[in-house]
Amino acid sequence: MDFSLSRTQEQWQAAMAEFLEAEVYPAEPIARAEVAALTPEQRWQRPEVLSRLVEAARGAGLWGLWLPEPYGGGLSHLDFAPVVELSGRSPHLAPEAINANSPDIGNMELLQRFGTDAQRAEWLEPLAAGEFRSSFAMTEPDVASSDAGNIATSIEVDEAAGQVVINGRKWWSSGAMSPDCRVLLVMGKSNPRGQRHQQHSLVIVPMDTPGVQVERAMTVLGFPDACTGGHGEISFTDVRVPLSNVVGDLHRGFGLAQARMAPTRLMHCLKLIGVAERAFDLMAQRVPKRVVFGRPLAQQGLVQQWIAHSRVEIDQARLLGYRAAWSLDHKDDQDSAAAISALKVVAPAMASRVVDRAIQAHGALGLSQDTPLAELNAYARQMHIADGPDEVHMMAVARHELRRYSS
Ligand SMILES: Cc1cc2nc3c(=O)[nH]c(=O)nc-3n(C[C@H](O)[C@H](O)[C@H](O)COP(=O)(O)OP(=O)(O)OC[C@H]3O[C@@H](n4cnc5c(N)ncnc54)[C@H](O)[C@@H]3O)c2cc1C
């Protein structure tokens, strides 16, 4: 077993690190100021500085590295892992700048793996080129959506018209507030009396289809996540799209949604390692300089424990992250599921603890707008719930383990 990075990993890790230093960190305060200056009507548009970052990322060869050819650079999950980890150091700008932001990353993977040629030409190619953005509409306000089998939005097939008709309400559709969001991937129930995993379908719905109504934006611990298109609540009233907009087979949407989630979860968790590393840097830079009771914080035993625990926990999560990336490259979705769930249990908890220690080490400054820590905290906290709550992933790990003991 070789723990050193490959030449490909080293090359792209160095390029991403340079991009962060030269472009992304300087852009953070500019993006904040731009978003704050927008009028309510302009609120969800992409900050100009982010568009400039996209151009800089393209120039550095970092755009779409993970997408298979001909859509992108064709890196394996493992080769892309150090890049996506680094992008988490600025989670509201860097992933979007390199076309590795959720939910687009999952939607592109889904269309690439399961879409028809026509669907890929119409939706995947422009998404891969960054011509517009997308959203994924699964979660619903009226049902416990951690159990995807509960998803109740109805999808009826109108054979005569060659269409499907969608009625229901979704929320937390990330990216949907952006004027650049042109398409939704909607999961709904098309076969209510079918077997549990053969009840749902996944349908491509252009945002401008009559009956699609964005009702309001959700905030995350008070943050609108405006840079990346916010999170929308959306109603669907007699929304009609052609039957050819169904992704994969009718009534097989449950499995497709799960397949979509695996790489998305991996990417989110790798980003959380970057989140934690950024918080760790800030903490480790701060504590030698801040003197309390005659000694720098860095010389207080308790603070040294924060540093030691944080380093060990980040490195543990990275090992799990790289193992999960390797698994997605070499095994099928089913066989990778436990590795992904293990990572999804560990990474948000690790990032929350590290960011929390960093906030504590900064005193009141850590809660303020003068460091990125408050935003990093919100990002780490949301990942205990987004893409499946902690408990669901613990259940998955436990079931995987217990299967080995049942005869
Ligand atoms: C920032 C953010 C972005 C998101 N983006 C999207 C998106 O783009 N598209 C989309 O469709 N959804 C999105 N979501 C929604 C997210 O995937 C759901 O919120 C999540 O799956 C949980 O569903 P729920 O909110 O309905 O919680 P519920 O299903 O009501 O669950 C509530 C709580 O029950 C507990 N629980 C669940 N199962 C178990 C169990 N087996 N044992 C013990 N406890 C359990 C968990 O603690 C859970 O938090 C996003 C959410 C957030 C916060």
Short mmCIF file of C-alpha atoms and ligand atoms in Angstrom, two decimals:
data_model
loop_
_atom_site.label_atom_id
_atom_site.label_comp_id
_atom_site.label_asym_id
_atom_site.label_seq_id
_atom_site.Cartn_x
_atom_site.Cartn_y
_atom_site.Cartn_z
CA MET A 1 0.00 0.00 0.00
CA ASP A 2 1.44 3.37 -1.10
CA PHE A 3 0.32 6.48 0.79
CA SER A 4 2.22 8.97 -1.33
CA LEU A 5 0.33 11.12 -3.83
CA SER A 6 0.61 10.21 -7.50
CA ARG A 7 2.22 12.68 -9.91
CA THR A 8 -1.23 13.54 -11.27
CA GLN A 9 -2.51 14.25 -7.76
CA GLU A 10 0.53 16.36 -6.91
CA GLN A 11 0.25 18.33 -10.13
CA TRP A 12 -3.41 19.26 -9.67
CA GLN A 13 -3.06 19.77 -5.93
CA ALA A 14 -0.30 22.33 -6.57
CA ALA A 15 -2.36 24.05 -9.28
CA MET A 16 -5.40 24.27 -6.99
CA ALA A 17 -3.33 25.55 -4.05
CA GLU A 18 -1.91 28.29 -6.25
CA PHE A 19 -5.39 29.16 -7.56
CA LEU A 20 -6.65 29.52 -3.98
CA GLU A 21 -3.82 31.80 -2.92
CA ALA A 22 -3.74 33.93 -6.06
CA GLU A 23 -7.44 34.16 -6.87
CA VAL A 24 -9.91 32.71 -4.40
CA TYR A 25 -8.86 34.08 -1.00
CA PRO A 26 -8.54 37.64 -2.36
CA ALA A 27 -12.00 37.24 -3.93
CA GLU A 28 -13.75 36.31 -0.64
CA PRO A 29 -14.17 39.83 0.78
CA ILE A 30 -15.06 41.16 -2.68
CA ALA A 31 -17.81 38.53 -3.07
CA ARG A 32 -19.16 39.37 0.39
CA ALA A 33 -19.26 43.09 -0.44
CA GLU A 34 -20.85 42.46 -3.86
CA VAL A 35 -23.59 40.27 -2.39
CA ALA A 36 -24.27 42.82 0.36
CA ALA A 37 -24.64 45.60 -2.23
CA LEU A 38 -27.21 43.77 -4.39
CA THR A 39 -30.79 45.03 -4.45
CA PRO A 40 -33.54 42.53 -3.46
CA GLU A 41 -34.31 41.94 -7.17
CA GLN A 42 -30.66 41.17 -7.93
CA ARG A 43 -30.12 39.14 -4.78
CA TRP A 44 -29.59 35.74 -6.37
CA GLN A 45 -27.43 36.67 -9.28
CA ARG A 46 -23.88 35.38 -9.34
CA PRO A 47 -21.35 37.93 -8.03
CA GLU A 48 -19.14 39.26 -10.81
CA VAL A 49 -16.05 38.23 -8.92
CA LEU A 50 -17.22 34.59 -9.11
CA SER A 51 -17.55 34.84 -12.89
CA ARG A 52 -13.96 36.12 -12.97
CA LEU A 53 -12.88 33.16 -10.81
CA VAL A 54 -14.50 30.77 -13.29
CA GLU A 55 -12.45 32.31 -16.09
CA ALA A 56 -9.28 32.09 -13.99
CA ALA A 57 -10.01 28.42 -13.17
CA ARG A 58 -10.50 27.64 -16.87
CA GLY A 59 -7.20 29.38 -17.60
CA ALA A 60 -5.45 27.23 -14.98
CA GLY A 61 -6.97 24.05 -16.45
CA LEU A 62 -8.99 23.39 -13.29
CA TRP A 63 -12.48 23.59 -14.82
CA GLY A 64 -14.47 20.33 -14.89
CA LEU A 65 -11.44 18.15 -14.19
CA TRP A 66 -13.50 15.32 -12.72
CA LEU A 67 -16.02 14.95 -15.56
CA PRO A 68 -15.32 12.06 -17.94
CA GLU A 69 -14.14 12.96 -21.42
CA PRO A 70 -15.45 14.49 -23.69
CA TYR A 71 -17.20 16.63 -21.05
CA GLY A 72 -14.19 17.29 -18.83
CA GLY A 73 -10.67 16.33 -17.82
CA GLY A 74 -11.48 12.70 -16.99
CA LEU A 75 -9.67 12.50 -13.63
CA SER A 76 -10.55 9.55 -11.43
CA HIS A 77 -12.25 10.26 -8.09
CA LEU A 78 -8.97 9.54 -6.31
CA ASP A 79 -6.92 11.82 -8.57
CA PHE A 80 -9.48 14.59 -8.11
CA ALA A 81 -9.70 14.12 -4.32
CA PRO A 82 -6.87 16.53 -3.33
CA VAL A 83 -8.33 19.23 -5.60
CA VAL A 84 -11.84 18.95 -4.25
CA GLU A 85 -10.49 18.86 -0.68
CA LEU A 86 -8.68 22.16 -1.29
CA SER A 87 -11.84 23.67 -2.81
CA GLY A 88 -13.50 23.19 0.58
CA ARG A 89 -11.18 25.83 2.04
CA SER A 90 -13.47 28.37 0.41
CA PRO A 91 -16.69 26.38 0.07
CA HIS A 92 -18.89 29.17 -1.32
CA LEU A 93 -16.55 30.14 -4.14
CA ALA A 94 -13.93 27.55 -5.05
CA PRO A 95 -16.15 24.52 -5.91
CA GLU A 96 -18.36 26.69 -8.13
CA ALA A 97 -15.29 28.19 -9.79
CA ILE A 98 -14.02 24.76 -10.87
CA ASN A 99 -17.48 23.31 -11.75
CA ALA A 100 -17.49 20.94 -8.78
CA ASN A 101 -20.38 22.49 -6.88
CA SER A 102 -23.44 20.64 -5.61
CA PRO A 103 -26.00 19.93 -6.91
CA ASP A 104 -24.55 20.38 -10.43
CA ILE A 105 -21.81 17.83 -9.77
CA GLY A 106 -24.37 15.11 -8.95
CA ASN A 107 -26.73 16.10 -11.75
CA MET A 108 -23.94 16.00 -14.32
CA GLU A 109 -22.78 12.62 -13.07
CA LEU A 110 -26.36 11.32 -13.24
CA LEU A 111 -26.92 12.56 -16.81
CA GLN A 112 -23.54 11.29 -17.90
CA ARG A 113 -24.18 7.80 -16.50
CA PHE A 114 -27.89 7.32 -17.12
CA GLY A 115 -29.06 10.01 -19.60
CA THR A 116 -29.92 9.37 -23.24
CA ASP A 117 -27.78 10.90 -25.99
CA ALA A 118 -30.46 13.55 -26.50
CA GLN A 119 -30.59 14.38 -22.76
CA ARG A 120 -26.80 14.65 -22.62
CA ALA A 121 -26.72 16.94 -25.64
CA GLU A 122 -29.47 19.19 -24.30
CA TRP A 123 -28.53 19.33 -20.64
CA LEU A 124 -25.17 17.77 -19.79
CA GLU A 125 -23.08 19.53 -22.43
CA PRO A 126 -24.17 23.07 -21.43
CA LEU A 127 -23.86 22.20 -17.72
CA ALA A 128 -20.35 20.89 -18.28
CA ALA A 129 -19.55 24.05 -20.24
CA GLY A 130 -20.98 26.23 -17.44
CA GLU A 131 -23.60 27.83 -19.70
CA PHE A 132 -26.26 27.45 -17.01
CA ARG A 133 -26.83 25.78 -13.62
CA SER A 134 -29.16 23.07 -12.32
CA SER A 135 -30.93 21.95 -9.17
CA PHE A 136 -32.02 18.64 -7.65
CA ALA A 137 -35.54 18.51 -6.21
CA MET A 138 -36.07 15.50 -3.99
CA THR A 139 -36.71 16.71 -0.42
CA GLU A 140 -40.30 17.67 0.47
CA PRO A 141 -41.66 19.70 3.39
CA ASP A 142 -44.54 17.30 4.07
CA VAL A 143 -42.67 13.99 4.40
CA ALA A 144 -39.56 12.82 6.28
CA SER A 145 -37.19 12.93 3.35
CA SER A 146 -34.26 11.19 5.04
CA ASP A 147 -36.22 8.14 3.95
CA ALA A 148 -36.32 8.72 0.19
CA GLY A 149 -39.07 6.08 -0.09
CA ASN A 150 -41.42 8.66 1.45
CA ILE A 151 -41.08 11.13 -1.42
CA ALA A 152 -44.69 11.78 -2.46
CA THR A 153 -44.78 14.33 -5.30
CA SER A 154 -46.93 12.66 -7.93
CA ILE A 155 -45.70 11.88 -11.43
CA GLU A 156 -48.51 10.62 -13.63
CA VAL A 157 -47.95 9.26 -17.11
CA ASP A 158 -50.28 10.65 -19.78
CA GLU A 159 -49.65 8.05 -22.48
CA ALA A 160 -51.95 9.72 -25.01
CA ALA A 161 -50.07 13.01 -24.80
CA GLY A 162 -46.65 11.35 -24.46
CA GLN A 163 -46.07 13.39 -21.31
CA VAL A 164 -45.67 13.11 -17.54
CA VAL A 165 -47.67 15.38 -15.23
CA ILE A 166 -46.07 16.50 -11.95
CA ASN A 167 -47.86 17.79 -8.84
CA GLY A 168 -46.24 18.43 -5.46
CA ARG A 169 -43.98 20.65 -3.39
CA LYS A 170 -40.22 20.52 -2.84
CA TRP A 171 -37.86 22.46 -0.65
CA TRP A 172 -34.11 22.80 -0.13
CA SER A 173 -33.55 22.57 -3.89
CA SER A 174 -30.01 23.99 -3.82
CA GLY A 175 -29.09 26.44 -6.54
CA ALA A 176 -32.71 26.96 -7.59
CA MET A 177 -32.85 30.65 -6.63
CA SER A 178 -30.18 31.55 -9.18
CA PRO A 179 -31.38 33.18 -12.43
CA ASP A 180 -28.78 30.91 -14.09
CA CYS A 181 -30.62 27.78 -12.91
CA ARG A 182 -32.42 26.50 -16.02
CA VAL A 183 -33.23 22.93 -15.13
CA LEU A 184 -34.46 20.79 -12.24
CA LEU A 185 -34.09 17.07 -11.74
CA VAL A 186 -37.31 16.15 -9.95
CA MET A 187 -37.94 12.92 -8.08
CA GLY A 188 -41.55 11.85 -7.62
CA LYS A 189 -43.83 8.88 -7.21
CA SER A 190 -44.95 7.41 -10.53
CA ASN A 191 -45.90 3.91 -9.37
CA PRO A 192 -47.35 4.12 -5.81
CA ARG A 193 -48.33 0.45 -5.67
CA GLY A 194 -44.98 -0.87 -6.93
CA GLN A 195 -42.27 -2.48 -4.81
CA ARG A 196 -40.59 0.00 -2.48
CA HIS A 197 -37.66 0.76 -4.80
CA GLN A 198 -39.76 0.74 -7.97
CA GLN A 199 -42.19 3.53 -7.12
CA HIS A 200 -40.28 6.63 -8.14
CA SER A 201 -39.10 8.29 -11.33
CA LEU A 202 -36.59 11.05 -12.00
CA VAL A 203 -37.65 13.68 -14.51
CA ILE A 204 -35.85 16.58 -16.18
CA VAL A 205 -37.96 19.73 -15.77
CA PRO A 206 -36.89 23.01 -17.37
CA MET A 207 -37.35 25.86 -14.87
CA ASP A 208 -39.57 27.82 -17.28
CA THR A 209 -42.14 25.00 -17.62
CA PRO A 210 -45.66 26.32 -16.83
CA GLY A 211 -46.69 25.30 -13.28
CA VAL A 212 -43.18 25.49 -11.79
CA GLN A 213 -43.25 28.19 -9.13
CA VAL A 214 -40.32 29.17 -6.90
CA GLU A 215 -42.12 30.07 -3.67
CA ARG A 216 -39.31 31.27 -1.39
CA ALA A 217 -35.67 30.91 -0.41
CA MET A 218 -34.49 28.89 2.60
CA THR A 219 -31.58 30.11 4.72
CA VAL A 220 -28.97 27.98 6.49
CA LEU A 221 -28.47 29.16 10.08
CA GLY A 222 -29.34 32.60 8.72
CA PHE A 223 -26.98 32.46 5.71
CA PRO A 224 -28.73 32.75 2.32
CA ASP A 225 -25.86 30.97 0.48
CA ALA A 226 -26.46 33.56 -2.22
CA CYS A 227 -23.15 33.03 -4.07
CA THR A 228 -24.15 29.52 -5.03
CA GLY A 229 -27.80 30.16 -5.88
CA GLY A 230 -29.44 29.67 -2.47
CA HIS A 231 -31.94 26.92 -1.66
CA GLY A 232 -35.49 27.12 -3.03
CA GLU A 233 -38.94 25.95 -2.04
CA ILE A 234 -40.78 25.11 -5.25
CA SER A 235 -44.35 24.11 -6.05
CA PHE A 236 -45.34 22.01 -9.07
CA THR A 237 -48.90 22.36 -10.36
CA ASP A 238 -49.91 20.23 -13.36
CA VAL A 239 -46.39 20.54 -14.73
CA ARG A 240 -46.18 18.73 -18.08
CA VAL A 241 -42.96 17.59 -19.72
CA PRO A 242 -42.36 15.00 -22.47
CA LEU A 243 -41.99 11.35 -21.42
CA SER A 244 -38.54 11.53 -23.02
CA ASN A 245 -37.50 13.73 -20.07
CA VAL A 246 -37.58 10.71 -17.72
CA VAL A 247 -33.99 9.79 -16.80
CA GLY A 248 -33.31 6.06 -17.05
CA ASP A 249 -36.32 3.76 -16.87
CA LEU A 250 -39.69 4.84 -15.56
CA HIS A 251 -40.20 3.82 -11.89
CA ARG A 252 -36.45 3.29 -11.35
CA GLY A 253 -35.71 6.76 -10.00
CA PHE A 254 -34.99 5.58 -6.45
CA GLY A 255 -31.90 3.63 -7.50
CA LEU A 256 -30.76 6.47 -9.77
CA ALA A 257 -31.08 9.00 -6.95
CA GLN A 258 -28.97 6.76 -4.71
CA ALA A 259 -26.36 6.32 -7.46
CA ARG A 260 -26.30 10.11 -7.89
CA MET A 261 -25.72 10.60 -4.18
CA ALA A 262 -22.56 8.50 -3.89
CA PRO A 263 -20.13 10.85 -5.70
CA THR A 264 -21.98 13.90 -4.33
CA ARG A 265 -21.47 12.68 -0.77
CA LEU A 266 -17.83 11.91 -1.45
CA MET A 267 -17.25 15.43 -2.82
CA HIS A 268 -19.08 17.07 0.09
CA CYS A 269 -17.02 15.13 2.62
CA LEU A 270 -13.72 15.88 0.89
CA LYS A 271 -14.70 19.56 0.96
CA LEU A 272 -15.31 19.25 4.70
CA ILE A 273 -11.67 18.21 5.10
CA GLY A 274 -10.74 21.47 3.36
CA VAL A 275 -13.14 23.35 5.64
CA ALA A 276 -11.41 21.85 8.66
CA GLU A 277 -7.90 22.56 7.31
CA ARG A 278 -8.82 26.23 6.77
CA ALA A 279 -10.15 26.50 10.33
CA PHE A 280 -7.08 24.67 11.62
CA ASP A 281 -4.76 27.15 9.84
CA LEU A 282 -6.59 30.09 11.37
CA MET A 283 -6.46 28.52 14.85
CA ALA A 284 -2.79 27.56 14.61
CA GLN A 285 -1.85 31.05 13.35
CA ARG A 286 -3.83 32.76 16.10
CA VAL A 287 -2.85 30.89 19.25
CA PRO A 288 0.91 31.69 19.31
CA LYS A 289 0.10 35.43 19.12
CA ARG A 290 -2.67 35.78 21.69
CA VAL A 291 -1.38 36.06 25.26
CA VAL A 292 -3.56 35.12 28.25
CA PHE A 293 -2.46 35.03 31.89
CA GLY A 294 1.16 35.61 30.93
CA ARG A 295 1.50 32.95 28.24
CA PRO A 296 0.47 32.60 24.59
CA LEU A 297 -2.62 30.46 24.12
CA ALA A 298 -0.38 28.04 22.20
CA GLN A 299 1.41 27.20 25.46
CA GLN A 300 -1.79 26.31 27.33
CA GLY A 301 -2.14 22.54 27.58
CA LEU A 302 -5.83 22.64 26.76
CA VAL A 303 -5.20 24.57 23.54
CA GLN A 304 -2.46 22.12 22.58
CA GLN A 305 -5.04 19.36 22.95
CA TRP A 306 -7.33 21.22 20.53
CA ILE A 307 -4.47 21.39 18.04
CA ALA A 308 -3.48 17.74 18.50
CA HIS A 309 -7.02 16.37 18.35
CA SER A 310 -7.80 18.49 15.30
CA ARG A 311 -4.75 17.31 13.36
CA VAL A 312 -5.38 13.66 14.18
CA GLU A 313 -9.09 13.85 13.36
CA ILE A 314 -8.55 15.67 10.04
CA ASP A 315 -5.98 13.09 8.95
CA GLN A 316 -8.25 10.20 9.94
CA ALA A 317 -11.08 11.67 7.87
CA ARG A 318 -8.77 12.18 4.90
CA LEU A 319 -7.78 8.50 4.97
CA LEU A 320 -11.45 7.51 4.94
CA GLY A 321 -12.08 10.05 2.16
CA TYR A 322 -9.34 8.73 -0.07
CA ARG A 323 -10.44 5.15 0.61
CA ALA A 324 -14.00 6.04 -0.43
CA ALA A 325 -12.69 7.77 -3.59
CA TRP A 326 -10.63 4.70 -4.43
CA SER A 327 -13.67 2.51 -3.82
CA LEU A 328 -15.82 4.54 -6.25
CA ASP A 329 -13.09 4.19 -8.87
CA HIS A 330 -12.68 0.43 -8.45
CA LYS A 331 -15.95 -1.00 -7.15
CA ASP A 332 -19.62 -0.58 -8.01
CA ASP A 333 -22.04 1.74 -6.16
CA GLN A 334 -23.32 -1.05 -3.95
CA ASP A 335 -19.86 -2.09 -2.79
CA SER A 336 -18.81 1.52 -2.20
CA ALA A 337 -21.91 2.46 -0.20
CA ALA A 338 -20.53 1.49 3.23
CA ALA A 339 -17.25 3.34 2.64
CA ILE A 340 -19.17 6.46 1.58
CA SER A 341 -21.53 6.21 4.57
CA ALA A 342 -18.59 5.75 6.97
CA LEU A 343 -17.03 8.91 5.55
CA LYS A 344 -20.36 10.76 5.77
CA VAL A 345 -20.60 9.85 9.47
CA VAL A 346 -17.06 11.00 10.23
CA ALA A 347 -16.41 14.09 8.07
CA PRO A 348 -19.21 16.45 9.22
CA ALA A 349 -18.57 15.62 12.90
CA MET A 350 -14.84 16.13 12.45
CA ALA A 351 -15.28 19.45 10.61
CA SER A 352 -17.79 20.72 13.19
CA ARG A 353 -15.40 19.93 16.05
CA VAL A 354 -12.38 21.53 14.38
CA VAL A 355 -14.26 24.66 13.34
CA ASP A 356 -15.76 24.94 16.83
CA ARG A 357 -12.31 24.76 18.45
CA ALA A 358 -11.05 27.41 16.02
CA ILE A 359 -13.98 29.68 16.91
CA GLN A 360 -13.30 29.18 20.61
CA ALA A 361 -9.60 29.94 20.14
CA HIS A 362 -10.51 33.25 18.46
CA GLY A 363 -12.84 34.39 21.25
CA ALA A 364 -15.58 36.76 20.06
CA LEU A 365 -13.67 37.38 16.83
CA GLY A 366 -14.43 33.80 15.86
CA LEU A 367 -18.17 34.51 15.83
CA SER A 368 -17.85 37.72 13.84
CA GLN A 369 -17.86 38.67 10.17
CA ASP A 370 -14.09 39.31 10.28
CA THR A 371 -13.08 35.68 9.76
CA PRO A 372 -14.63 32.94 7.55
CA LEU A 373 -15.22 30.77 10.63
CA ALA A 374 -18.94 31.53 11.03
CA GLU A 375 -19.58 30.51 7.41
CA LEU A 376 -17.41 27.42 7.77
CA ASN A 377 -19.36 26.52 10.91
CA ALA A 378 -22.69 26.79 9.06
CA TYR A 379 -21.31 24.70 6.20
CA ALA A 380 -20.05 21.95 8.52
CA ARG A 381 -23.33 21.93 10.46
CA GLN A 382 -25.53 21.65 7.39
CA MET A 383 -23.60 18.59 6.28
CA HIS A 384 -24.88 16.67 9.32
CA ILE A 385 -28.26 16.79 7.53
CA ALA A 386 -27.78 17.48 3.79
CA ASP A 387 -27.22 14.41 1.59
CA GLY A 388 -28.67 12.21 4.33
CA PRO A 389 -28.54 12.86 8.09
CA ASP A 390 -25.81 11.37 10.30
CA GLU A 391 -28.20 8.80 11.72
CA VAL A 392 -29.14 7.39 8.32
CA HIS A 393 -25.49 6.87 7.44
CA MET A 394 -24.83 5.27 10.83
CA MET A 395 -27.75 2.96 10.15
CA ALA A 396 -26.21 2.08 6.76
CA VAL A 397 -22.82 1.30 8.32
CA ALA A 398 -24.46 -0.76 11.07
CA ARG A 399 -26.58 -2.75 8.59
CA HIS A 400 -23.51 -3.40 6.45
CA GLU A 401 -21.61 -4.71 9.47
CA LEU A 402 -24.50 -6.77 10.85
CA ARG A 403 -25.06 -8.46 7.48
CA ARG A 404 -21.67 -10.11 7.95
CA TYR A 405 -22.93 -11.74 11.16
CA SER A 406 -26.34 -12.95 9.95
CA SER A 407 -26.43 -16.39 8.44
C1 LIG B 1 -28.03 23.12 3.11
C2 LIG B 1 -28.90 22.02 2.61
C3 LIG B 1 -28.92 21.74 1.25
C4 LIG B 1 -29.76 20.75 0.76
N1 LIG B 1 -29.83 20.55 -0.60
C5 LIG B 1 -30.76 19.69 -1.10
C6 LIG B 1 -30.96 19.57 -2.52
O1 LIG B 1 -30.26 20.20 -3.32
N2 LIG B 1 -31.96 18.78 -2.96
C7 LIG B 1 -32.75 18.07 -2.11
O2 LIG B 1 -33.63 17.36 -2.57
N3 LIG B 1 -32.58 18.15 -0.76
C8 LIG B 1 -31.61 18.96 -0.25
N4 LIG B 1 -31.45 19.08 1.12
C9 LIG B 1 -32.34 18.36 2.00
C10 LIG B 1 -31.71 17.21 2.77
O3 LIG B 1 -31.22 16.22 1.92
C11 LIG B 1 -32.76 16.70 3.76
O4 LIG B 1 -33.04 17.75 4.66
C12 LIG B 1 -32.33 15.44 4.49
O5 LIG B 1 -32.34 14.32 3.64
C13 LIG B 1 -33.21 15.16 5.70
O6 LIG B 1 -34.56 15.15 5.36
P1 LIG B 1 -35.60 15.99 6.27
O7 LIG B 1 -35.11 17.38 6.37
O8 LIG B 1 -36.95 15.77 5.71
O9 LIG B 1 -35.47 15.37 7.71
P2 LIG B 1 -36.41 14.20 8.34
O10 LIG B 1 -36.48 13.06 7.38
O11 LIG B 1 -37.66 14.79 8.81
O12 LIG B 1 -35.52 13.72 9.56
C14 LIG B 1 -35.38 14.50 10.76
C15 LIG B 1 -34.28 13.93 11.59
O13 LIG B 1 -34.60 12.59 11.95
C16 LIG B 1 -33.41 11.92 12.27
N5 LIG B 1 -33.40 10.57 11.66
C17 LIG B 1 -33.66 10.26 10.37
N6 LIG B 1 -33.53 8.93 10.18
C18 LIG B 1 -33.18 8.39 11.38
C19 LIG B 1 -32.89 7.07 11.86
N7 LIG B 1 -32.93 6.03 11.01
N8 LIG B 1 -32.57 6.92 13.15
C20 LIG B 1 -32.53 7.96 14.00
N9 LIG B 1 -32.79 9.23 13.61
C21 LIG B 1 -33.11 9.44 12.33
C22 LIG B 1 -32.25 12.76 11.72
O14 LIG B 1 -31.56 13.36 12.80
C23 LIG B 1 -32.93 13.80 10.89
O15 LIG B 1 -32.23 15.03 10.85
C24 LIG B 1 -30.58 20.01 1.65
C25 LIG B 1 -30.52 20.29 3.02
C26 LIG B 1 -29.70 21.27 3.51
C27 LIG B 1 -29.70 21.56 4.97
#
